[in-house]
Structure formats: structure tokens, C-alpha cells
Coordinates of C-alpha atoms and ligand atoms in Angstrom, one line a residue:
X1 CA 33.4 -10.8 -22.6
X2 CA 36.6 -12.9 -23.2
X3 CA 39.1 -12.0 -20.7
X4 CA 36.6 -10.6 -18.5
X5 CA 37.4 -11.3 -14.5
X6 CA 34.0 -12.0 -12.9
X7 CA 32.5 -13.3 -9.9
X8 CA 29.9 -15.8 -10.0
X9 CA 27.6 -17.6 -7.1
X10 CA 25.7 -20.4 -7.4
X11 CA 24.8 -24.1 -6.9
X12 CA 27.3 -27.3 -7.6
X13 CA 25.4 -29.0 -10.5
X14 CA 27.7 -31.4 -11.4
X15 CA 31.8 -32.5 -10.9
X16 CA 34.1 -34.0 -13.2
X17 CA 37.8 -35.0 -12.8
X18 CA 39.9 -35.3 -16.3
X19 CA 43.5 -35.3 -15.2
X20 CA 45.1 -32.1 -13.6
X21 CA 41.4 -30.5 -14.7
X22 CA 38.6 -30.2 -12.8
X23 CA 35.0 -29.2 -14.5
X24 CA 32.3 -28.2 -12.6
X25 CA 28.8 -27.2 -13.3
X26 CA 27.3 -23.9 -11.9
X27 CA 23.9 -23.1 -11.6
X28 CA 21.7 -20.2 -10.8
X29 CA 19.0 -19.2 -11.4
X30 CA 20.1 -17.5 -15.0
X31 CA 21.1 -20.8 -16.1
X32 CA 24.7 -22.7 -15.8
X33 CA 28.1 -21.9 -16.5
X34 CA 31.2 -24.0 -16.3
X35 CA 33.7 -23.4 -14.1
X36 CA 37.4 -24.9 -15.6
X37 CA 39.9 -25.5 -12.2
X38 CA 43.6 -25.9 -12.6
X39 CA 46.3 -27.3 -10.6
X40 CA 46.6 -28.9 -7.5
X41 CA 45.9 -26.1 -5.2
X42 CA 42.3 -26.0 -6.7
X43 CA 41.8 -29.2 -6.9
X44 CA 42.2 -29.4 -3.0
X45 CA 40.3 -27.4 -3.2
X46 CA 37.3 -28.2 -4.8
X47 CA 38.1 -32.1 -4.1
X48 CA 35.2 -32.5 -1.0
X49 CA 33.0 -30.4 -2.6
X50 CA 29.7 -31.9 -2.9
X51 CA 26.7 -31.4 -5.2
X52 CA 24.6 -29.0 -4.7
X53 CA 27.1 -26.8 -2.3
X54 CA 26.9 -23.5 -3.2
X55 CA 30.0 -21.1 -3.7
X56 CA 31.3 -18.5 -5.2
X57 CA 34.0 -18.5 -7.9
X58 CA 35.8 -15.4 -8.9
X59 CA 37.7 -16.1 -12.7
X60 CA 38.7 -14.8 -16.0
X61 CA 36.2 -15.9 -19.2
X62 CA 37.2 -18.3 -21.4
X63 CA 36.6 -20.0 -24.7
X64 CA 35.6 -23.7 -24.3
X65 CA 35.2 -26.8 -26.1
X66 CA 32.5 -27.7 -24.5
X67 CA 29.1 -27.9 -26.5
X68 CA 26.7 -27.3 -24.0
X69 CA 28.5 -23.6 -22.7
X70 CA 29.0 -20.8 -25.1
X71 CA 32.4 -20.0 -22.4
X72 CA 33.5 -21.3 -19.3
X73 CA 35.1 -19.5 -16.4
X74 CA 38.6 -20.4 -15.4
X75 CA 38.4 -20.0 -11.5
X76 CA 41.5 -18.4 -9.7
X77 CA 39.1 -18.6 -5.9
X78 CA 36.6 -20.5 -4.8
X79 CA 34.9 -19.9 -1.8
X80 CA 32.5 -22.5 0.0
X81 CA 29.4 -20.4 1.0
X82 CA 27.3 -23.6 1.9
X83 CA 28.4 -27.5 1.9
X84 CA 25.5 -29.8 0.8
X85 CA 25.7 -33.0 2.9
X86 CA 26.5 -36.3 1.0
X87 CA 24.5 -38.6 -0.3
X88 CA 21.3 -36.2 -0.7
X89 CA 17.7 -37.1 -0.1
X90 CA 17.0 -37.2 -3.8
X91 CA 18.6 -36.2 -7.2
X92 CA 17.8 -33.0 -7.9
X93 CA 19.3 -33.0 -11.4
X94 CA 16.6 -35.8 -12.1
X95 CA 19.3 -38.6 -13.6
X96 CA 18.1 -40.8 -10.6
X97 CA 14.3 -40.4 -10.7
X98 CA 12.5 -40.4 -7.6
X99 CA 9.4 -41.3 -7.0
X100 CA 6.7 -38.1 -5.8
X101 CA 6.7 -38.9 -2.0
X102 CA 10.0 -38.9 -2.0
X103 CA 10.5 -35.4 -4.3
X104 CA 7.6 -34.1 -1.8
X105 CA 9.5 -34.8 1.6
X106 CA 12.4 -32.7 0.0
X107 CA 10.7 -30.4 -1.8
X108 CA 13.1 -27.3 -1.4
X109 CA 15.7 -29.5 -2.9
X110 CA 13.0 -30.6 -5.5
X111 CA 12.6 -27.3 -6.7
X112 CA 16.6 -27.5 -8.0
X113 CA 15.2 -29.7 -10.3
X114 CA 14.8 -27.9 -13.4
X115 CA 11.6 -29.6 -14.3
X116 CA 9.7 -29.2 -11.1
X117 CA 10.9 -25.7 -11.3
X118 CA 9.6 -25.2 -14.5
X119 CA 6.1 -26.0 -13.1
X120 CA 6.4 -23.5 -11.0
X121 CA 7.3 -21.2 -13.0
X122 CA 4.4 -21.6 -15.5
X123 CA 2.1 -21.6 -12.4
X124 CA 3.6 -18.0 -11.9
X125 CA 2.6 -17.1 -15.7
X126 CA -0.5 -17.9 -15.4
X127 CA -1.4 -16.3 -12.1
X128 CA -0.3 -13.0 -14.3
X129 CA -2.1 -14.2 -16.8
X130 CA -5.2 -14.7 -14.9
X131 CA -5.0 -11.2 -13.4
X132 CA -4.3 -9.1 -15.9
X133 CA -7.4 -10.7 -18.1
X134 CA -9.8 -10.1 -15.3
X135 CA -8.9 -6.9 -14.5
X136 CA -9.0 -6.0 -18.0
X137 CA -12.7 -7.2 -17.8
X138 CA -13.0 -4.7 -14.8
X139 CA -13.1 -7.3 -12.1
X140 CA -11.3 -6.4 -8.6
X141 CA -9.3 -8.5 -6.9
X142 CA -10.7 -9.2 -3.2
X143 CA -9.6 -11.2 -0.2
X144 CA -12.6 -13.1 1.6
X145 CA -12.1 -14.8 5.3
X146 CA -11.0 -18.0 5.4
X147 CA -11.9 -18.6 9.1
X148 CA -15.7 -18.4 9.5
X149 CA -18.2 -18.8 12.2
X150 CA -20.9 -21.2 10.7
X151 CA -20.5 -24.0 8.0
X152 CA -22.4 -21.4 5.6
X153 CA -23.1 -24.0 2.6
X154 CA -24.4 -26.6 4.7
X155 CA -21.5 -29.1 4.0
X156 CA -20.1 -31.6 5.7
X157 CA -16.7 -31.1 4.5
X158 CA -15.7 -28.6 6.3
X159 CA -12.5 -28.4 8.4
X160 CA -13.3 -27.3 12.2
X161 CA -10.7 -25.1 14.6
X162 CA -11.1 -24.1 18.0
X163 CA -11.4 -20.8 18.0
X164 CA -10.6 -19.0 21.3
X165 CA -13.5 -20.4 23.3
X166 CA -15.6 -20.4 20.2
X167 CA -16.4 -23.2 17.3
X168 CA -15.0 -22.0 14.2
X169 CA -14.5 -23.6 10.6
X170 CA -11.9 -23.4 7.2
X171 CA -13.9 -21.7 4.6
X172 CA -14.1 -24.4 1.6
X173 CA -15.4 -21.7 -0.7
X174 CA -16.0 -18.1 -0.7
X175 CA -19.5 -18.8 -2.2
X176 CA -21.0 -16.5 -0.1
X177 CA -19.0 -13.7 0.4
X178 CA -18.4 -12.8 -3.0
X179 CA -21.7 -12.9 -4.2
X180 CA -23.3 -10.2 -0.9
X181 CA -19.4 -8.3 -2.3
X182 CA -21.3 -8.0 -5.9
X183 CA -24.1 -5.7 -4.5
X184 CA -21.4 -3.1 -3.7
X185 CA -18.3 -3.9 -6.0
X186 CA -20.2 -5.5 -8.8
X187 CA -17.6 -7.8 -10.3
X188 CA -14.8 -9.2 -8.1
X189 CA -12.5 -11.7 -8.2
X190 CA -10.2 -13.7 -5.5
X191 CA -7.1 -16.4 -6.1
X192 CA -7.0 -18.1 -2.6
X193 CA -6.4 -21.6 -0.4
X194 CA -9.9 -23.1 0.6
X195 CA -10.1 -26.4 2.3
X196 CA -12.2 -29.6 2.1
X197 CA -12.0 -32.5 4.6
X198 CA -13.0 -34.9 2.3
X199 CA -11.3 -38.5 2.9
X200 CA -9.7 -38.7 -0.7
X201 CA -7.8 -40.6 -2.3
X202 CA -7.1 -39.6 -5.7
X203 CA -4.5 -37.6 -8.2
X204 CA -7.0 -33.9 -8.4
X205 CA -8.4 -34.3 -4.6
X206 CA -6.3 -32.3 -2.5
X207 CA -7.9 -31.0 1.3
X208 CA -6.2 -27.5 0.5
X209 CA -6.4 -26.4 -3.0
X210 CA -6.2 -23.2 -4.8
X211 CA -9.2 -21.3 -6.2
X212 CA -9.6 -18.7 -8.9
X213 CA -13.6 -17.3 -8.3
X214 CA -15.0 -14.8 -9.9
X215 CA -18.8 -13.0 -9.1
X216 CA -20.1 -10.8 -11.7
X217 CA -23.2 -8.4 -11.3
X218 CA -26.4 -8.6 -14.9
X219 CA -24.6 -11.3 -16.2
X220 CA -26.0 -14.8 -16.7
X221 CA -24.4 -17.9 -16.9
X222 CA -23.3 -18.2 -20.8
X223 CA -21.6 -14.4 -19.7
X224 CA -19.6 -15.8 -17.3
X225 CA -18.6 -19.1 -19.0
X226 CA -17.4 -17.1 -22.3
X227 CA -15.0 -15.2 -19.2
X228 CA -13.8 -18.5 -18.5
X229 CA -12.8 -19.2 -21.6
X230 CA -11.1 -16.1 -22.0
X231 CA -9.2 -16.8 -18.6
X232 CA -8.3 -19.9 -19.8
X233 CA -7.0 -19.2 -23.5
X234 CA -4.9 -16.3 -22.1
X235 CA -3.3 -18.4 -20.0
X236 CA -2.2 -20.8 -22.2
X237 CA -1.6 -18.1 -24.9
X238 CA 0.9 -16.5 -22.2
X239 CA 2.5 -19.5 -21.3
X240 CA 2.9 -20.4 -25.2
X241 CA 4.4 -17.4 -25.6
X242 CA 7.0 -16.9 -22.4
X243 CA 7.4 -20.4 -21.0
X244 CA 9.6 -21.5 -23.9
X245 CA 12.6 -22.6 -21.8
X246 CA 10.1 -24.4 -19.4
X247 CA 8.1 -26.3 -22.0
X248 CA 11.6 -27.8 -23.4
X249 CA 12.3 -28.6 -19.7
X250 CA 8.9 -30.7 -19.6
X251 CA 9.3 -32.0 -22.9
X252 CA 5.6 -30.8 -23.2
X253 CA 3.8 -28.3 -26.1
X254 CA 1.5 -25.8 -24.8
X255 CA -1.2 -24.1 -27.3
X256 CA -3.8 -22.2 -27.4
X257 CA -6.5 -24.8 -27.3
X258 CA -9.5 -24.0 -30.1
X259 CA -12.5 -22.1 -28.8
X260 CA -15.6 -21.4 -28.4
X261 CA -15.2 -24.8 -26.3
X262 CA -17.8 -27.3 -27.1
X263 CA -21.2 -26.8 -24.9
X264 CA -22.8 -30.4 -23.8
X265 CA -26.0 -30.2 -21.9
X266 CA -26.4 -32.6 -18.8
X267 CA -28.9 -34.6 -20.8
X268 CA -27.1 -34.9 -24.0
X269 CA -24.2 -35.9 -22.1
X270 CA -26.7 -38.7 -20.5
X271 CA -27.9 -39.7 -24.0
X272 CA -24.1 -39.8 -24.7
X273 CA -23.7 -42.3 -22.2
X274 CA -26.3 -44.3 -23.0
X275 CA -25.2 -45.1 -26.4
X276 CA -21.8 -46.3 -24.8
X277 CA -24.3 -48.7 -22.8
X278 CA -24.3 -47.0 -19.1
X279 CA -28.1 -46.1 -18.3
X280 CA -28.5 -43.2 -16.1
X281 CA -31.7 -41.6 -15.3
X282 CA -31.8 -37.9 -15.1
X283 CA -31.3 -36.9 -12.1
X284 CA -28.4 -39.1 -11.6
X285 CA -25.5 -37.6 -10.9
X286 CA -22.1 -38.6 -12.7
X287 CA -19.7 -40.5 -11.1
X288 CA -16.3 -41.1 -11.7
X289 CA -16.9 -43.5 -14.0
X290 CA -19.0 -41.9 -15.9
X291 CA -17.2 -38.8 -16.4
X292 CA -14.1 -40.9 -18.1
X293 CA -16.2 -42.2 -20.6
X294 CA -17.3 -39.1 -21.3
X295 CA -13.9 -37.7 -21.1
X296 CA -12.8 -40.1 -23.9
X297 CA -15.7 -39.0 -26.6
X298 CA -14.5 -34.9 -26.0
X299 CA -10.9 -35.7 -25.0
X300 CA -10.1 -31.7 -24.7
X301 CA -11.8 -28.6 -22.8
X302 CA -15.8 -28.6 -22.9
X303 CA -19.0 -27.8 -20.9
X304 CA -21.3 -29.8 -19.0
X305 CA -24.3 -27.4 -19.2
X306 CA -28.1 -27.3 -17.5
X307 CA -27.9 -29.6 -14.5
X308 CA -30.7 -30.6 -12.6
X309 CA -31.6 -28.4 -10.3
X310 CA -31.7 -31.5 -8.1
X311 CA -28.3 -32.3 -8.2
X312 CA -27.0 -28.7 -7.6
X313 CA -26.3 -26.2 -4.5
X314 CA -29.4 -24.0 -3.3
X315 CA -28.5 -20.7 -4.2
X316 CA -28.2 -21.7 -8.4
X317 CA -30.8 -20.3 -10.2
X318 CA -33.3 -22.8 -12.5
X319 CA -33.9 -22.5 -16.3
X320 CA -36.4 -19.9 -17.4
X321 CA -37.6 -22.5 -19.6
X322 CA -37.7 -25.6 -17.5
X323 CA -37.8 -25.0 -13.5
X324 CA -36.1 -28.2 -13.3
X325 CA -33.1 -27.6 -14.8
X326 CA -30.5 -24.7 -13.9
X327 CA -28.8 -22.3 -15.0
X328 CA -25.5 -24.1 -14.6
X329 CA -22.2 -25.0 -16.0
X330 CA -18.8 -27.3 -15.3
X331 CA -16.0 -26.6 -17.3
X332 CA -14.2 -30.3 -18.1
X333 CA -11.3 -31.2 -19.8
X334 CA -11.6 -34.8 -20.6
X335 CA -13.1 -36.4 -17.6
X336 CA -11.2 -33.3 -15.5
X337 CA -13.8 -30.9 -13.7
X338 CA -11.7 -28.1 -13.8
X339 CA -14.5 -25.3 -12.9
X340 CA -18.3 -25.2 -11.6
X341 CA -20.1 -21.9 -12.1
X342 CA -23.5 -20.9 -12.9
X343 CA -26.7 -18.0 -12.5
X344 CA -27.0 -17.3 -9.0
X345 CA -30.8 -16.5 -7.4
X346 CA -30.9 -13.0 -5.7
X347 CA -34.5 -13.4 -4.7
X348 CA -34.3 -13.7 -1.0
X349 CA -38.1 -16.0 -0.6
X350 CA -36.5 -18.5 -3.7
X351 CA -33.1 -18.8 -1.7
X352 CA -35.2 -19.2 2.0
X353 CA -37.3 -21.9 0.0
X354 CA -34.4 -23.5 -1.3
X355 CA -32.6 -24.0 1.5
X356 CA -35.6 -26.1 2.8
X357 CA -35.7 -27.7 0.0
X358 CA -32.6 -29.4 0.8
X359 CA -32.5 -29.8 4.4
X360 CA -31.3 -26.7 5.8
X361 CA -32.2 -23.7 8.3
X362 CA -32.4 -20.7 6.7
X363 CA -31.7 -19.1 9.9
X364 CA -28.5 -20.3 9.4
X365 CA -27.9 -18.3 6.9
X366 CA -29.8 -14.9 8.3
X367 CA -26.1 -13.0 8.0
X368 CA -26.0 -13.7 4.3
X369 CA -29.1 -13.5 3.4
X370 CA -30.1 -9.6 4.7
X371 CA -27.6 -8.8 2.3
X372 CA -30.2 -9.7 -0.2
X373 CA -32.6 -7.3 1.3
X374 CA -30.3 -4.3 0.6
X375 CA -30.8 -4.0 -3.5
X376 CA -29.1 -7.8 -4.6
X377 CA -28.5 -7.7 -8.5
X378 CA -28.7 -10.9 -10.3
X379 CA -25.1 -12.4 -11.0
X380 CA -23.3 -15.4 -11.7
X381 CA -19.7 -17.0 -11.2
X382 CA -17.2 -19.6 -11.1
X383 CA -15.0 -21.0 -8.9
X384 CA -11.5 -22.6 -11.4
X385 CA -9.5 -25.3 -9.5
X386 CA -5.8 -23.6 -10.0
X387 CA -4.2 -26.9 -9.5
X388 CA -6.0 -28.8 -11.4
X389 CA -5.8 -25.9 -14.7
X390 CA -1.8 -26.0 -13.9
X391 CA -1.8 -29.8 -14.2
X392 CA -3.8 -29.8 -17.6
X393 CA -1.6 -27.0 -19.3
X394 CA 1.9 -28.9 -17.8
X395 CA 0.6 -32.3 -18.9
X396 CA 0.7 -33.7 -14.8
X397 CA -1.7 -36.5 -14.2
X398 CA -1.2 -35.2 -10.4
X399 CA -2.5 -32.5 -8.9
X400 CA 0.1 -32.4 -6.1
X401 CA 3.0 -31.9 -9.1
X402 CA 1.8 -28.3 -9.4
X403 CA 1.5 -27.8 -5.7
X404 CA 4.4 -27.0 -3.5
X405 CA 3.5 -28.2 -0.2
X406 CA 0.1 -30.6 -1.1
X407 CA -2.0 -31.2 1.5
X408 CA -4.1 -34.4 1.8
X409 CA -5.4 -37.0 4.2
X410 CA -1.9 -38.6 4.5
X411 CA 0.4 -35.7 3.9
X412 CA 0.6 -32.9 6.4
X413 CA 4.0 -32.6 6.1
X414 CA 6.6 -30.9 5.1
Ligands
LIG501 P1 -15.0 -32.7 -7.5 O1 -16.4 -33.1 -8.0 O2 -14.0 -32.9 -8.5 O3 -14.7 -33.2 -6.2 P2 -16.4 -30.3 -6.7 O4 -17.5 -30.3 -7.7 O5 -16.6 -30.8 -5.4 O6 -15.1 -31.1 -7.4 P3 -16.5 -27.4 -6.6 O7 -17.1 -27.2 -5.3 O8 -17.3 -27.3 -7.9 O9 -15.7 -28.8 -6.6 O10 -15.2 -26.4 -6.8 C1 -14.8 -25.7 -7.9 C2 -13.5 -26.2 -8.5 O11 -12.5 -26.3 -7.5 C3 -13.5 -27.7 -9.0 O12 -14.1 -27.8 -10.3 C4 -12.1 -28.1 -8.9 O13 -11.4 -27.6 -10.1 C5 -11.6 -27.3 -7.7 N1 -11.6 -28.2 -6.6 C6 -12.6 -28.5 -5.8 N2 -12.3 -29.4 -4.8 C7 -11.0 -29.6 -4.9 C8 -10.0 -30.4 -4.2 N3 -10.4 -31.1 -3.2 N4 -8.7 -30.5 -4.7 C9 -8.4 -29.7 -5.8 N5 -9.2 -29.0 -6.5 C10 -10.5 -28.9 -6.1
LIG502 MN1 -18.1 -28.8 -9.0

């Protein structure tokens, strides 16, 4: 290695003059080396470089003195590949901390930052993570449209795009489509975008977010939630286990959190409440407020099971004990909803009456439901906020941390 000539390329990190020596600080994506210059010819050189210029040094190896470098390179050329301009938006080695808006109107340059890039890269992990433990459960990955012809759950969240001469809308879930995909593929997953145009205003709302839904054929809800916890634990297992460099850059310590997750029904979580002096009736859903006192009596990952069927969507299925609760489930972590999954109904007359039920035309829905004329298993799922799992395991109170581009009602650029 000593006395090696190399080439190296890479981004200006830092610049220091000390006399008739000039340090500089290389980084790429492998990490940094120092780069030693010499003379007055290099320092012309290198004297209007600016951060974050890229080059490319060609040197002999060296030992150094430095503590932070196991060598430095002593450079005999330096070319200038690409000149940064001078000041820059925001400092991307994070000395000079900028606030979010600014980080997220210069995002490319954010991502120099070695801790934003660190979220990214544990985002990466566990993506992996999240595919490989699905498919080992035999799920297959599946792609559902996101442009659809009729606002299929009803809501009125839903984005709306002219569509050639036609209405059309941004799906907000692929509810549907992946449960009429379990009658032929039987247990599928998807990792997509889905959009909401809801008006808010807060650190886990975002109008395009990232989902990880799964649809399983004969299983019920307690089925599907231990998945999720397998999902989950694997992903912070793997990102215990590989993210090493990244948790150090985020000063955080990720571990596998303890399972089997604590399991809360709705109306114990109600009684909960009640003791803390906020009276809700059943029925009631919880509100923001509610869900924070909650999250400080079960600070870490639990479930929020058996919700009224009043307060859910139409095509959950009820409890085989008590038609007026359901089969349902949201996965929390403090007062976080990171997931909301549950027992689906495949009886075609229950969904029909449902739908009326709560307001809507079932021959709205005439495309989805003849799917469940054709031999419709029961099944169950979830649908995991990405961004919102990414933000608990990196320790980010915001959601649009562990989002490159976030979108929400102010932001639709960069
Ligand atoms: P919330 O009550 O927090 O608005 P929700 O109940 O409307 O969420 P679901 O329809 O249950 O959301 O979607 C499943 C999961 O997708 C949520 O638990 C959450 O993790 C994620 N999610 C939903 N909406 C958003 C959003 N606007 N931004 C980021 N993540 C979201
Ligand atoms: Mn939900």
C-alpha cells in the first residue's frame, strides 16, 4: 500500500492551509482520504478550489500523522472535474445546521451530508429486509395501478387528473386490487407511492407516502399481525446488524425491539383512557389527543385490536363473537399509527350491505365486486406506512427526514 501511485475521484470535503502544505479532505462514497499538496505549483492549484468540487488526484500513498486517516495521499495532479459554486445553499458537512426547508430545497446537496445519507441508506436495508422476509413467507411481489377510474373506497381524499377526455383519480390505496389479486395469487405483496389530498399539517402526514401492503388468502387477522411483526423485527434485526457505520452517523441505537408486541383491544385502550380522566364512549374514535396519552402508557410498538365496526372501512369483517366489533388491528408505536390491517369479508351480499351501510352505491363498486363471484377466499392484510417505520427505526420525529422529495400541501417542489 505504502508507495502505492493511485488515482482517486471524489468530492472536496474540507480545505486547510498550514504553511507551504495544503490538506484536503476527499470523499466518496467509500469514505475519505486525505490528500497532502506540496509546493507552490499545487497550491495554485488547488488555491480556488471550493467545497464540494469534485476532482481527481493522482498520488503516491503515504504515512500520516493525522488521527482521523490510517494514510494520506501525496497528490503530484489534480484535475478539476466539477467546480462547486461559493457560498453553497447549505452545509453539507452539517457544522452549520440548517434548518429542514432549507436541507429539502437542496436536497441532492443534502444527501452529501453523511447523516441524511445514512437515512437513506437504512431506508435501503430495510426495503431488503422487507422483501426477502415476505417472500420467504411465499408472498409475491405485485405492482397495482395507481391511476384509476373511480374513487373505489368512497373517500374524499383522493387526488383527481384529467385523464385524456376522461375523469381519473391517484389511487390512495391498493385496497382493492390486492385483495380480487388473492383469488388467483393467494398472497401478494406491493411497496408503492399512494396519495392522499388531505390538507395536513403535521410531522407523519405526507400527500404521497410510501406503502408496504400485504393480502394473504385463509388467514385471519392475528395471522397477518404476527407477519407484521416478523416484517418489522427483521428489519430492525438487519439494520442492527449492517447499518453499523450509519447508526454512529445518527448517533442513534437500533435493536431488535421485544416481541410478541403487546395486543390492546379498542375498549381496554378506552378504559385506559378513562383512568387518565378522558371519557370516550365506544364508538368514539381516537383523536390525536388521545392517542398521545396512550402513546405515553405503552411508549414502544403495540396493537390497537377489535375496533368497532362503526368506526372502520366496509369491506373489514366483524367479530365472530360480537357483530359489532371487527376483526381489526393498528399497529402503534407510541402514539405513531404505523400500520392498519385486519380480516377482510369475501361474502359478496355482506360487502353490498355494507357499502349501504355507510353511504355508498354498490354499483360503484360492480368491477370489484364480480371478482367475488368467481371463488373469493377469505383473507386479511395490512397496509405499513414506510415512512413513518423508517422514522421510528432512525429516531426522526419527521416523516419528511426519511423521504427524499416529500410531498405535502405546501411543498411540491423540488
Ligand atoms: P392516519 O390516521 O395517521 O392519518 P390512516 O389511518 O388514514 O392514517 P391508513 O389508511 O390506515 O392511514 O394507511 C395505512 C398506513 O399508511 C398508516 O398506518 C400510515 O402508516 C400510512 N399512512 C397513511 N396515510 C399517510 C400519510 N398521509 N402520510 C404518511 N403515511 C401515511
Ligand atoms: Mn389507519
Amino acid at each position: 500500500m505504502k508507495g502505492q501511485k493511485v488515482t482517486v475521484g471524489g468530492w472536496v470535503e474540507d480545505l486547510r492551509e498550514l504553511g507551504k502544505l495544503s490538506f484536503l479532505t476527499l470523499r466518496d462514497v467509500t469514505g475519505v482520504a486525505q490528500i497532502v499538496i506540496v509546493g507552490e505549483e499545487g497550491l495554485r492549484e488547488v488555491r480556488d478550489l471550493t467545497r464540494q468540487s469534485v476532482i481527481r488526484v493522482t498520488g503516491t500513498v503515504q504515512e500520516t500523522k493525522a488521527r482521523d486517516f490510517p494514510f494520506e495521499i501525496k497528490s503530484e495532479k489534480i484535475e478539476i472535474l466539477s467546480m462547486a459554486v461559493h457560498p453553497l445553499p447549505i452545509d453539507p458537512i452539517g457544522r452549520l445546521e440548517s434548518n429542514i426547508d432549507n436541507r429539502l430545497n437542496a436536497r441532492a446537496l443534502d444527501l452529501r451530508n453523511q447523516k441524511t445519507a445514512s437515512i437513506f441508506k437504512i431506508r435501503h436495508h430495510v426495503l431488503q429486509s422487507i422483501r426477502a422476509t415476505l417472500t420467504d413467507l411465499g408472498f409475491l411481489e405485485v405492482n397495482t395501478p395507481k391511476i384509476i377510474g373511480s374513487a373505489s373506497e368512497g373517500g374524499a381524499n383522493l387526488f383527481s387528473l384529467k385523464y385524456f377526455e376522461k375523469q381519473a383519480y391517484l389511487a390512495q390505496s391498493p385496497q382493492l386490487y390486492k385483495e380480487q389479486l388473492t383469488l388467483g395469487l393467494e398472497r401478494i405483496f406491493e411497496i408503492s407511492s399512494f396519495y392522499r389530498a388531505e390538507k395536513s399539517h403535521t410531522v407523519r402526514h405526507l400527500t404521497e407516502f410510501t406503502s408496504v401492503d400485504i393480502e394473504a388468502d385463509f388467514m385471519d387477522y392475528t395471522d397477518v399481525m404476527e407477519i407484521l411483526e416478523t416484517v418489522i423485527t427483521n428489519a430492525f434485526e438487519n439494520v442492527e446488524r449492517n447499518c453499523l457505520e450509519e447508526q454512529k452517523m445518527l448517533g442513534v441505537e437500533v435493536r431488535r425491539p421485544q416481541t410478541p408486541f403487546a395486543r390492546i383491544t379498542y375498549q381496554q385502550a378506552i378504559l385506559e383512557l378513562g383512568r387518565e380522566g378522558i371519557d370516550l364512549a365506544v364508538g368514539d374514535d381516537l383523536q390525536d389527543a388521545h392517542l398521545r396519552k396512550l402513546g405515553d402508557l405503552h411508549p414502544g410498538f403495540y396493537f390497537l385490536t377489535d375496533w368497532p365496526m362503526s368506526l372502520k372501512p366496509f369491506y373489514i369483517h366483524e367479530k365472530d363473537d360480537n357483530p359489532m366489533l371487527s376483526k381489526s388491528f393498528d399497529l402503534q408505536y407510541g402514539y405513531l399509527e404505523l400500520s392498519s390491517g385486519g380480516m377482510r369479508l369475501h361474502d359478496p351480499r355482506r360487502i353490498r350491505a355494507r357499502l349501504k351501510e355507510q353511504g355508498l352505491d354498490p354499483a360503484q363498486f360492480e368491477d370489484h365486486l364480480k371478482a367475488f363471484d368467481w371463488g373469493m377466499p377469505p383473507h386479511s392484510g395490512w397496509g405499513l406506512g414506510l415512512d413513518r417505520l423508517i422514522a421510528v427505526i432512525t429516531k426522526m420525529e419527521n416523516v419528511r427526514e426519511t423521504v427524499l422529495y416529500p410531498r405535502d400541501p405546501e411543498r411540491l417542489f423540488p
